[in-house]
Amino acid sequence: MKLAVVGGGSTYTPELIDGFARLRDTLPIGELVLIDPAAERLELIGGLARRIFARQGHPGLITTTSDLDAGVDGADAVLLQLRVGGQAARLRDETWPLECGCVGQETTGAGGLAKALRTVPVVLGIAERVRRANPDAWIIDFTNPVGIVTRALLQAGHKAVGLCNVAIALQRKFAALLDLAPADIHLDHVGLNHLTWELGVRRGGPGGEDLLPRLLADHGGAVAADLRLPRAVLDRLGVVPSYYLRYFYAHDEVVRELATKPSRAAEVAAMERELLALYGDPALDEKPALLAKRGGAFYSEAAVDLAASLLGDGAPAVQVVNTRNNGTLPFLPDDAVVEVQARVDGSGPVPLAVPRPDPLYAGLISHVTAYEDLALDAALRGGRDRVFRALLAHPLVGQFDRAEGLTDRLLAHNKEHLAWA
């Protein structure tokens, strides 16, 4: 089995490598290719990746290349984890929206739109080259904004599934609080990427005993603290929102916080410099503890499980993925991309039936889906007016003067990445 990772020079990659090494019985990789145009970073991370495999006795071959076509040739699956514009673009995405009184964040709001505009054309170009090299290969997208990027891939006819680590991280957290094995926890996970709610926490699988009331009663304080929301909010809702919902439920508070402290992008850039120094140590043969602070917890396990289901010949496995709605949420178009539990096998994901969300959540899901329609249109066709319309539609913007100011700033800060700007 051959896997290719586009963006293999990311500081995330050793987390992925560690998962591949530990879970080699689940996903028996014969060759792993790390692909990245940043040759110096790629060499550092490729060396560490080989040492991790060697330490854990994995027999697979790890190669590195900056040649995308050569790297994906013959691959059974291609994982996308790229960041167009790097941390510098992320820093801008988290900064200029604050000038208009809006959240500065890399995957939602105005910053998320900027990232989508930069990313969608690049990902579609990569996917076309994957299709030419190996039309049967699966594309697993971890590149944000995952929902919009996955929708672009699916609309272009690619064999693609989107992946996010939010659900698996919550599953692990809830299992620990309830003193259960993670495999015993099934989440009624409903919504869009970075806009989800846990409507149930079930023992044993779909239809099992709902432990959510017990979780909130016994551990609501700990869950709320992780989400940085008041405990009373969880008690009133009776569900667990993802931590991205804080941008919606406490928008003005978040804006005030972001205006008075260093950006997450600045923190991550400093962390990456330290990580790259560590990766260059020829004695290092495991992922360093610092990597846990970088984000992406349990990403490797989610990626291994998904790739194994898509490439294996066993029974379907139930996993949270980003895939076509196809009636799963009946108030959305079929071609919307939702993030829900699905049965996954070699033919791809099939969403499970999910509880119908309360109008409190369904309304926001519909609103953000409409924004994603406009965002994808802007990413595919360009144009200042399309950017403005997407910003005006976003529930974190929604005002004419703010949308105008944000449009001007988005275009000014992204000219080098937008051929039409």
mmCIF file of N, CA and C in Angstrom, residues 214-334:
data_model
loop_
_atom_site.group_PDB
_atom_site.id
_atom_site.type_symbol
_atom_site.label_atom_id
_atom_site.label_comp_id
_atom_site.label_asym_id
_atom_site.label_seq_id
_atom_site.Cartn_x
_atom_site.Cartn_y
_atom_site.Cartn_z
ATOM 1 N N ARG A 214 -26.006 12.346 31.669
ATOM 2 C CA ARG A 214 -25.075 12.019 32.766
ATOM 3 C C ARG A 214 -23.767 12.784 32.616
ATOM 4 N N LEU A 215 -23.269 12.878 31.388
ATOM 5 C CA LEU A 215 -22.023 13.601 31.149
ATOM 6 C C LEU A 215 -22.148 15.051 31.592
ATOM 7 N N LEU A 216 -23.245 15.702 31.213
ATOM 8 C CA LEU A 216 -23.419 17.106 31.567
ATOM 9 C C LEU A 216 -23.653 17.283 33.061
ATOM 10 N N ALA A 217 -24.391 16.368 33.664
ATOM 11 C CA ALA A 217 -24.675 16.487 35.097
ATOM 12 C C ALA A 217 -23.413 16.294 35.932
ATOM 13 N N ASP A 218 -22.607 15.290 35.567
ATOM 14 C CA ASP A 218 -21.441 14.946 36.390
ATOM 15 C C ASP A 218 -20.170 15.678 35.996
ATOM 16 N N HIS A 219 -20.064 16.074 34.723
ATOM 17 C CA HIS A 219 -18.799 16.616 34.228
ATOM 18 C C HIS A 219 -18.996 17.879 33.404
ATOM 19 N N GLY A 220 -20.166 18.504 33.529
ATOM 20 C CA GLY A 220 -20.442 19.689 32.730
ATOM 21 C C GLY A 220 -19.434 20.798 32.935
ATOM 22 N N GLY A 221 -18.936 20.963 34.148
ATOM 23 C CA GLY A 221 -17.947 22.004 34.418
ATOM 24 C C GLY A 221 -16.665 21.791 33.647
ATOM 25 N N ALA A 222 -16.189 20.539 33.607
ATOM 26 C CA ALA A 222 -14.948 20.241 32.882
ATOM 27 C C ALA A 222 -15.134 20.423 31.385
ATOM 28 N N VAL A 223 -16.279 19.986 30.862
ATOM 29 C CA VAL A 223 -16.541 20.140 29.431
ATOM 30 C C VAL A 223 -16.633 21.617 29.066
ATOM 31 N N ALA A 224 -17.358 22.382 29.889
ATOM 32 C CA ALA A 224 -17.508 23.816 29.619
ATOM 33 C C ALA A 224 -16.160 24.526 29.661
ATOM 34 N N ALA A 225 -15.311 24.147 30.591
ATOM 35 C CA ALA A 225 -13.993 24.787 30.700
ATOM 36 C C ALA A 225 -13.173 24.537 29.437
ATOM 37 N N ASP A 226 -13.245 23.318 28.897
ATOM 38 C CA ASP A 226 -12.523 23.015 27.658
ATOM 39 C C ASP A 226 -13.043 23.858 26.497
ATOM 40 N N LEU A 227 -14.343 24.099 26.475
ATOM 41 C CA LEU A 227 -14.953 24.863 25.391
ATOM 42 C C LEU A 227 -14.847 26.365 25.603
ATOM 43 N N ARG A 228 -14.441 26.774 26.808
ATOM 44 C CA ARG A 228 -14.368 28.172 27.220
ATOM 45 C C ARG A 228 -15.740 28.846 27.077
ATOM 46 N N LEU A 229 -16.746 28.106 27.516
ATOM 47 C CA LEU A 229 -18.115 28.616 27.584
ATOM 48 C C LEU A 229 -18.624 28.446 29.011
ATOM 49 N N PRO A 230 -19.557 29.271 29.460
ATOM 50 C CA PRO A 230 -20.102 29.100 30.801
ATOM 51 C C PRO A 230 -20.831 27.761 30.930
ATOM 52 N N ARG A 231 -20.698 27.161 32.094
ATOM 53 C CA ARG A 231 -21.401 25.899 32.356
ATOM 54 C C ARG A 231 -22.901 26.071 32.117
ATOM 55 N N ALA A 232 -23.448 27.227 32.457
ATOM 56 C CA ALA A 232 -24.887 27.447 32.313
ATOM 57 C C ALA A 232 -25.333 27.330 30.858
ATOM 58 N N VAL A 233 -24.455 27.674 29.925
ATOM 59 C CA VAL A 233 -24.823 27.564 28.507
ATOM 60 C C VAL A 233 -25.060 26.101 28.140
ATOM 61 N N LEU A 234 -24.160 25.216 28.566
ATOM 62 C CA LEU A 234 -24.328 23.801 28.262
ATOM 63 C C LEU A 234 -25.572 23.244 28.932
ATOM 64 N N ASP A 235 -25.812 23.662 30.171
ATOM 65 C CA ASP A 235 -26.995 23.170 30.879
ATOM 66 C C ASP A 235 -28.275 23.598 30.174
ATOM 67 N N ARG A 236 -28.313 24.830 29.668
ATOM 68 C CA ARG A 236 -29.522 25.313 29.000
ATOM 69 C C ARG A 236 -29.712 24.661 27.645
ATOM 70 N N LEU A 237 -28.603 24.433 26.924
ATOM 71 C CA LEU A 237 -28.712 23.819 25.601
ATOM 72 C C LEU A 237 -28.984 22.325 25.698
ATOM 73 N N GLY A 238 -28.363 21.681 26.676
ATOM 74 C CA GLY A 238 -28.508 20.231 26.799
ATOM 75 C C GLY A 238 -27.732 19.455 25.770
ATOM 76 N N VAL A 239 -26.813 20.103 25.066
ATOM 77 C CA VAL A 239 -25.949 19.469 24.070
ATOM 78 C C VAL A 239 -24.533 20.018 24.285
ATOM 79 N N VAL A 240 -23.577 19.452 23.559
ATOM 80 C CA VAL A 240 -22.201 19.947 23.623
ATOM 81 C C VAL A 240 -21.822 20.533 22.266
ATOM 82 N N PRO A 241 -21.684 21.848 22.172
ATOM 83 C CA PRO A 241 -21.217 22.448 20.918
ATOM 84 C C PRO A 241 -19.705 22.265 20.781
ATOM 85 N N SER A 242 -19.217 22.283 19.555
ATOM 86 C CA SER A 242 -17.765 22.275 19.382
ATOM 87 C C SER A 242 -17.201 23.609 19.862
ATOM 88 N N TYR A 243 -15.903 23.622 20.135
ATOM 89 C CA TYR A 243 -15.308 24.848 20.670
ATOM 90 C C TYR A 243 -15.338 25.984 19.654
ATOM 91 N N TYR A 244 -15.549 25.688 18.370
ATOM 92 C CA TYR A 244 -15.668 26.760 17.381
ATOM 93 C C TYR A 244 -16.960 27.553 17.546
ATOM 94 N N LEU A 245 -17.938 26.987 18.234
ATOM 95 C CA LEU A 245 -19.190 27.727 18.436
ATOM 96 C C LEU A 245 -18.997 28.915 19.364
ATOM 97 N N ARG A 246 -17.892 28.952 20.097
ATOM 98 C CA ARG A 246 -17.632 30.129 20.940
ATOM 99 C C ARG A 246 -17.515 31.388 20.084
ATOM 100 N N TYR A 247 -17.035 31.267 18.848
ATOM 101 C CA TYR A 247 -16.938 32.434 17.973
ATOM 102 C C TYR A 247 -18.319 33.004 17.648
ATOM 103 N N PHE A 248 -19.346 32.157 17.715
ATOM 104 C CA PHE A 248 -20.710 32.597 17.440
ATOM 105 C C PHE A 248 -21.440 32.980 18.722
ATOM 106 N N TYR A 249 -21.283 32.168 19.776
ATOM 107 C CA TYR A 249 -22.036 32.387 21.005
ATOM 108 C C TYR A 249 -21.434 33.464 21.895
ATOM 109 N N ALA A 250 -20.156 33.804 21.674
ATOM 110 C CA ALA A 250 -19.504 34.829 22.493
ATOM 111 C C ALA A 250 -18.619 35.707 21.613
ATOM 112 N N HIS A 251 -19.155 36.102 20.457
ATOM 113 C CA HIS A 251 -18.369 36.802 19.442
ATOM 114 C C HIS A 251 -17.677 38.041 19.988
ATOM 115 N N ASP A 252 -18.423 38.929 20.616
ATOM 116 C CA ASP A 252 -17.843 40.200 21.055
ATOM 117 C C ASP A 252 -16.791 39.993 22.134
ATOM 118 N N GLU A 253 -17.026 39.034 23.007
ATOM 119 C CA GLU A 253 -16.033 38.709 24.040
ATOM 120 C C GLU A 253 -14.749 38.203 23.400
ATOM 121 N N VAL A 254 -14.886 37.345 22.388
ATOM 122 C CA VAL A 254 -13.706 36.812 21.703
ATOM 123 C C VAL A 254 -12.942 37.925 20.996
ATOM 124 N N VAL A 255 -13.648 38.845 20.344
ATOM 125 C CA VAL A 255 -12.986 39.956 19.659
ATOM 126 C C VAL A 255 -12.182 40.784 20.652
ATOM 127 N N ARG A 256 -12.759 41.071 21.809
ATOM 128 C CA ARG A 256 -12.018 41.839 22.830
ATOM 129 C C ARG A 256 -10.772 41.086 23.272
ATOM 130 N N GLU A 257 -10.879 39.784 23.468
ATOM 131 C CA GLU A 257 -9.715 38.980 23.867
ATOM 132 C C GLU A 257 -8.624 39.013 22.803
ATOM 133 N N LEU A 258 -9.031 38.796 21.558
ATOM 134 C CA LEU A 258 -8.049 38.730 20.476
ATOM 135 C C LEU A 258 -7.330 40.049 20.266
ATOM 136 N N ALA A 259 -7.983 41.139 20.606
ATOM 137 C CA ALA A 259 -7.373 42.457 20.414
ATOM 138 C C ALA A 259 -6.342 42.785 21.484
ATOM 139 N N THR A 260 -6.287 41.973 22.530
ATOM 140 C CA THR A 260 -5.410 42.313 23.657
ATOM 141 C C THR A 260 -4.353 41.259 23.943
ATOM 142 N N LYS A 261 -4.171 40.299 23.043
ATOM 143 C CA LYS A 261 -3.160 39.267 23.287
ATOM 144 C C LYS A 261 -2.530 38.856 21.963
ATOM 145 N N PRO A 262 -1.365 38.196 22.004
ATOM 146 C CA PRO A 262 -0.742 37.743 20.754
ATOM 147 C C PRO A 262 -1.657 36.769 20.017
ATOM 148 N N SER A 263 -1.596 36.805 18.706
ATOM 149 C CA SER A 263 -2.445 35.924 17.911
ATOM 150 C C SER A 263 -1.987 34.477 18.053
ATOM 151 N N ARG A 264 -2.902 33.573 17.781
ATOM 152 C CA ARG A 264 -2.550 32.158 17.767
ATOM 153 C C ARG A 264 -1.503 31.894 16.688
ATOM 154 N N ALA A 265 -1.597 32.579 15.574
ATOM 155 C CA ALA A 265 -0.626 32.396 14.501
ATOM 156 C C ALA A 265 0.786 32.728 14.972
ATOM 157 N N ALA A 266 0.926 33.797 15.752
ATOM 158 C CA ALA A 266 2.246 34.157 16.271
ATOM 159 C C ALA A 266 2.758 33.087 17.222
ATOM 160 N N GLU A 267 1.856 32.561 18.059
ATOM 161 C CA GLU A 267 2.252 31.497 18.980
ATOM 162 C C GLU A 267 2.697 30.252 18.214
ATOM 163 N N VAL A 268 1.931 29.891 17.175
ATOM 164 C CA VAL A 268 2.256 28.702 16.405
ATOM 165 C C VAL A 268 3.559 28.888 15.636
ATOM 166 N N ALA A 269 3.788 30.076 15.096
ATOM 167 C CA ALA A 269 5.032 30.322 14.361
ATOM 168 C C ALA A 269 6.244 30.138 15.272
ATOM 169 N N ALA A 270 6.145 30.648 16.500
ATOM 170 C CA ALA A 270 7.239 30.473 17.458
ATOM 171 C C ALA A 270 7.415 28.998 17.803
ATOM 172 N N MET A 271 6.306 28.308 17.974
ATOM 173 C CA MET A 271 6.351 26.881 18.283
ATOM 174 C C MET A 271 6.965 26.091 17.133
ATOM 175 N N GLU A 272 6.625 26.481 15.907
ATOM 176 C CA GLU A 272 7.175 25.769 14.753
ATOM 177 C C GLU A 272 8.685 25.922 14.660
ATOM 178 N N ARG A 273 9.175 27.107 14.980
ATOM 179 C CA ARG A 273 10.635 27.292 14.960
ATOM 180 C C ARG A 273 11.308 26.356 15.956
ATOM 181 N N GLU A 274 10.712 26.241 17.129
ATOM 182 C CA GLU A 274 11.271 25.354 18.148
ATOM 183 C C GLU A 274 11.154 23.892 17.713
ATOM 184 N N LEU A 275 10.014 23.532 17.120
ATOM 185 C CA LEU A 275 9.834 22.154 16.668
ATOM 186 C C LEU A 275 10.835 21.786 15.580
ATOM 187 N N LEU A 276 11.041 22.688 14.632
ATOM 188 C CA LEU A 276 11.980 22.389 13.552
ATOM 189 C C LEU A 276 13.398 22.207 14.081
ATOM 190 N N ALA A 277 13.753 22.975 15.110
ATOM 191 C CA ALA A 277 15.059 22.779 15.734
ATOM 192 C C ALA A 277 15.150 21.396 16.372
ATOM 193 N N LEU A 278 14.072 20.987 17.021
ATOM 194 C CA LEU A 278 14.052 19.651 17.626
ATOM 195 C C LEU A 278 14.121 18.565 16.557
ATOM 196 N N TYR A 279 13.375 18.751 15.474
ATOM 197 C CA TYR A 279 13.344 17.734 14.428
ATOM 198 C C TYR A 279 14.724 17.530 13.799
ATOM 199 N N GLY A 280 15.554 18.547 13.847
ATOM 200 C CA GLY A 280 16.884 18.431 13.266
ATOM 201 C C GLY A 280 17.870 17.638 14.104
ATOM 202 N N ASP A 281 17.489 17.272 15.315
ATOM 203 C CA ASP A 281 18.368 16.498 16.197
ATOM 204 C C ASP A 281 18.393 15.045 15.731
ATOM 205 N N PRO A 282 19.527 14.544 15.268
ATOM 206 C CA PRO A 282 19.568 13.173 14.734
ATOM 207 C C PRO A 282 19.293 12.104 15.780
ATOM 208 N N ALA A 283 19.318 12.491 17.080
ATOM 209 C CA ALA A 283 19.018 11.518 18.134
ATOM 210 C C ALA A 283 17.521 11.408 18.408
ATOM 211 N N LEU A 284 16.734 12.362 17.927
ATOM 212 C CA LEU A 284 15.298 12.339 18.183
ATOM 213 C C LEU A 284 14.640 11.288 17.298
ATOM 214 N N ASP A 285 13.932 10.348 17.922
ATOM 215 C CA ASP A 285 13.271 9.292 17.153
ATOM 216 C C ASP A 285 11.833 9.053 17.621
ATOM 217 N N GLU A 286 11.223 10.094 18.180
ATOM 218 C CA GLU A 286 9.807 10.050 18.551
ATOM 219 C C GLU A 286 9.264 11.466 18.486
ATOM 220 N N LYS A 287 7.936 11.575 18.397
ATOM 221 C CA LYS A 287 7.370 12.922 18.333
ATOM 222 C C LYS A 287 7.609 13.610 19.675
ATOM 223 N N PRO A 288 8.073 14.863 19.671
ATOM 224 C CA PRO A 288 8.348 15.562 20.922
ATOM 225 C C PRO A 288 7.070 15.989 21.627
ATOM 226 N N ALA A 289 7.144 16.145 22.945
ATOM 227 C CA ALA A 289 5.975 16.534 23.733
ATOM 228 C C ALA A 289 5.418 17.879 23.284
ATOM 229 N N LEU A 290 6.288 18.772 22.814
ATOM 230 C CA LEU A 290 5.845 20.097 22.379
ATOM 231 C C LEU A 290 4.815 20.012 21.265
ATOM 232 N N LEU A 291 4.867 18.955 20.466
ATOM 233 C CA LEU A 291 3.958 18.841 19.323
ATOM 234 C C LEU A 291 2.498 18.805 19.775
ATOM 235 N N ALA A 292 2.234 18.324 20.982
ATOM 236 C CA ALA A 292 0.861 18.264 21.488
ATOM 237 C C ALA A 292 0.242 19.654 21.593
ATOM 238 N N LYS A 293 1.082 20.688 21.768
ATOM 239 C CA LYS A 293 0.573 22.054 21.882
ATOM 240 C C LYS A 293 0.311 22.693 20.517
ATOM 241 N N ARG A 294 0.765 22.016 19.470
ATOM 242 C CA ARG A 294 0.632 22.553 18.104
ATOM 243 C C ARG A 294 -0.788 22.443 17.584
ATOM 244 N N GLY A 295 -1.584 21.543 18.186
ATOM 245 C CA GLY A 295 -2.943 21.301 17.703
ATOM 246 C C GLY A 295 -3.025 19.992 16.952
ATOM 247 N N GLY A 296 -4.243 19.641 16.520
ATOM 248 C CA GLY A 296 -4.426 18.425 15.734
ATOM 249 C C GLY A 296 -4.412 17.148 16.546
ATOM 250 N N ALA A 297 -4.830 17.213 17.818
ATOM 251 C CA ALA A 297 -4.817 16.024 18.661
ATOM 252 C C ALA A 297 -5.622 14.894 18.020
ATOM 253 N N PHE A 298 -5.053 13.702 18.030
ATOM 254 C CA PHE A 298 -5.678 12.480 17.520
ATOM 255 C C PHE A 298 -5.900 12.497 16.006
ATOM 256 N N TYR A 299 -5.335 13.484 15.328
ATOM 257 C CA TYR A 299 -5.446 13.535 13.877
ATOM 258 C C TYR A 299 -4.931 12.248 13.250
ATOM 259 N N SER A 300 -3.801 11.744 13.756
ATOM 260 C CA SER A 300 -3.202 10.560 13.144
ATOM 261 C C SER A 300 -4.118 9.350 13.270
ATOM 262 N N GLU A 301 -4.756 9.188 14.422
ATOM 263 C CA GLU A 301 -5.644 8.042 14.600
ATOM 264 C C GLU A 301 -6.854 8.145 13.680
ATOM 265 N N ALA A 302 -7.421 9.348 13.556
ATOM 266 C CA ALA A 302 -8.553 9.536 12.653
ATOM 267 C C ALA A 302 -8.144 9.252 11.212
ATOM 268 N N ALA A 303 -6.958 9.719 10.825
ATOM 269 C CA ALA A 303 -6.485 9.506 9.460
ATOM 270 C C ALA A 303 -6.231 8.035 9.173
ATOM 271 N N VAL A 304 -5.620 7.330 10.122
ATOM 272 C CA VAL A 304 -5.369 5.896 9.949
ATOM 273 C C VAL A 304 -6.679 5.137 9.806
ATOM 274 N N ASP A 305 -7.632 5.421 10.698
ATOM 275 C CA ASP A 305 -8.911 4.710 10.657
ATOM 276 C C ASP A 305 -9.634 4.950 9.333
ATOM 277 N N LEU A 306 -9.634 6.207 8.877
ATOM 278 C CA LEU A 306 -10.332 6.529 7.638
ATOM 279 C C LEU A 306 -9.655 5.870 6.439
ATOM 280 N N ALA A 307 -8.333 5.994 6.346
ATOM 281 C CA ALA A 307 -7.610 5.387 5.216
ATOM 282 C C ALA A 307 -7.789 3.874 5.210
ATOM 283 N N ALA A 308 -7.756 3.254 6.399
ATOM 284 C CA ALA A 308 -7.922 1.800 6.472
ATOM 285 C C ALA A 308 -9.301 1.383 5.980
ATOM 286 N N SER A 309 -10.328 2.158 6.312
ATOM 287 C CA SER A 309 -11.683 1.830 5.864
ATOM 288 C C SER A 309 -11.830 2.006 4.359
ATOM 289 N N LEU A 310 -11.240 3.073 3.808
ATOM 290 C CA LEU A 310 -11.352 3.332 2.374
ATOM 291 C C LEU A 310 -10.558 2.336 1.542
ATOM 292 N N LEU A 311 -9.443 1.858 2.097
ATOM 293 C CA LEU A 311 -8.530 1.025 1.312
ATOM 294 C C LEU A 311 -8.618 -0.446 1.660
ATOM 295 N N GLY A 312 -9.292 -0.772 2.760
ATOM 296 C CA GLY A 312 -9.387 -2.168 3.168
ATOM 297 C C GLY A 312 -10.543 -2.884 2.492
ATOM 298 N N ASP A 313 -10.657 -4.165 2.781
ATOM 299 C CA ASP A 313 -11.747 -4.962 2.205
ATOM 300 C C ASP A 313 -12.599 -5.584 3.300
ATOM 301 N N GLY A 314 -12.553 -4.991 4.496
ATOM 302 C CA GLY A 314 -13.321 -5.511 5.611
ATOM 303 C C GLY A 314 -14.697 -4.878 5.703
ATOM 304 N N ALA A 315 -15.343 -5.112 6.846
ATOM 305 C CA ALA A 315 -16.677 -4.565 7.080
ATOM 306 C C ALA A 315 -16.598 -3.050 7.214
ATOM 307 N N PRO A 316 -17.671 -2.348 6.855
ATOM 308 C CA PRO A 316 -17.667 -0.891 7.006
ATOM 309 C C PRO A 316 -17.428 -0.476 8.455
ATOM 310 N N ALA A 317 -16.722 0.629 8.633
ATOM 311 C CA ALA A 317 -16.487 1.192 9.957
ATOM 312 C C ALA A 317 -17.245 2.503 10.069
ATOM 313 N N VAL A 318 -17.675 2.835 11.283
ATOM 314 C CA VAL A 318 -18.401 4.072 11.514
ATOM 315 C C VAL A 318 -17.422 5.149 11.959
ATOM 316 N N GLN A 319 -17.374 6.252 11.217
ATOM 317 C CA GLN A 319 -16.452 7.349 11.513
ATOM 318 C C GLN A 319 -17.117 8.677 11.196
ATOM 319 N N VAL A 320 -16.656 9.731 11.857
ATOM 320 C CA VAL A 320 -17.123 11.083 11.546
ATOM 321 C C VAL A 320 -16.296 11.621 10.384
ATOM 322 N N VAL A 321 -16.985 12.006 9.312
ATOM 323 C CA VAL A 321 -16.308 12.518 8.118
ATOM 324 C C VAL A 321 -17.086 13.698 7.562
ATOM 325 N N ASN A 322 -16.469 14.383 6.630
ATOM 326 C CA ASN A 322 -17.125 15.427 5.852
ATOM 327 C C ASN A 322 -17.443 14.840 4.482
ATOM 328 N N THR A 323 -18.737 14.817 4.144
ATOM 329 C CA THR A 323 -19.155 14.206 2.897
ATOM 330 C C THR A 323 -20.472 14.827 2.436
ATOM 331 N N ARG A 324 -20.923 14.437 1.247
ATOM 332 C CA ARG A 324 -22.165 14.993 0.686
ATOM 333 C C ARG A 324 -23.342 14.721 1.611
ATOM 334 N N ASN A 325 -24.201 15.708 1.714
ATOM 335 C CA ASN A 325 -25.372 15.609 2.572
ATOM 336 C C ASN A 325 -26.335 14.517 2.114
ATOM 337 N N ASN A 326 -26.718 14.562 0.841
ATOM 338 C CA ASN A 326 -27.604 13.541 0.260
ATOM 339 C C ASN A 326 -28.797 13.222 1.151
ATOM 340 N N GLY A 327 -29.461 14.275 1.661
ATOM 341 C CA GLY A 327 -30.672 14.079 2.437
ATOM 342 C C GLY A 327 -30.462 13.831 3.915
ATOM 343 N N THR A 328 -29.219 13.752 4.373
ATOM 344 C CA THR A 328 -28.962 13.484 5.790
ATOM 345 C C THR A 328 -29.578 14.568 6.664
ATOM 346 N N LEU A 329 -29.351 15.808 6.304
ATOM 347 C CA LEU A 329 -30.024 16.937 6.941
ATOM 348 C C LEU A 329 -31.002 17.470 5.892
ATOM 349 N N PRO A 330 -32.280 17.159 6.018
ATOM 350 C CA PRO A 330 -33.225 17.417 4.925
ATOM 351 C C PRO A 330 -33.451 18.882 4.614
ATOM 352 N N PHE A 331 -33.029 19.772 5.500
ATOM 353 C CA PHE A 331 -33.193 21.200 5.242
ATOM 354 C C PHE A 331 -32.027 21.784 4.450
ATOM 355 N N LEU A 332 -31.045 20.957 4.085
ATOM 356 C CA LEU A 332 -29.902 21.408 3.288
ATOM 357 C C LEU A 332 -29.954 20.788 1.902
ATOM 358 N N PRO A 333 -29.309 21.429 0.910
ATOM 359 C CA PRO A 333 -29.213 20.813 -0.420
ATOM 360 C C PRO A 333 -28.428 19.504 -0.359
ATOM 361 N N ASP A 334 -28.709 18.607 -1.281
ATOM 362 C CA ASP A 334 -28.004 17.323 -1.297
ATOM 363 C C ASP A 334 -26.506 17.492 -1.476
#
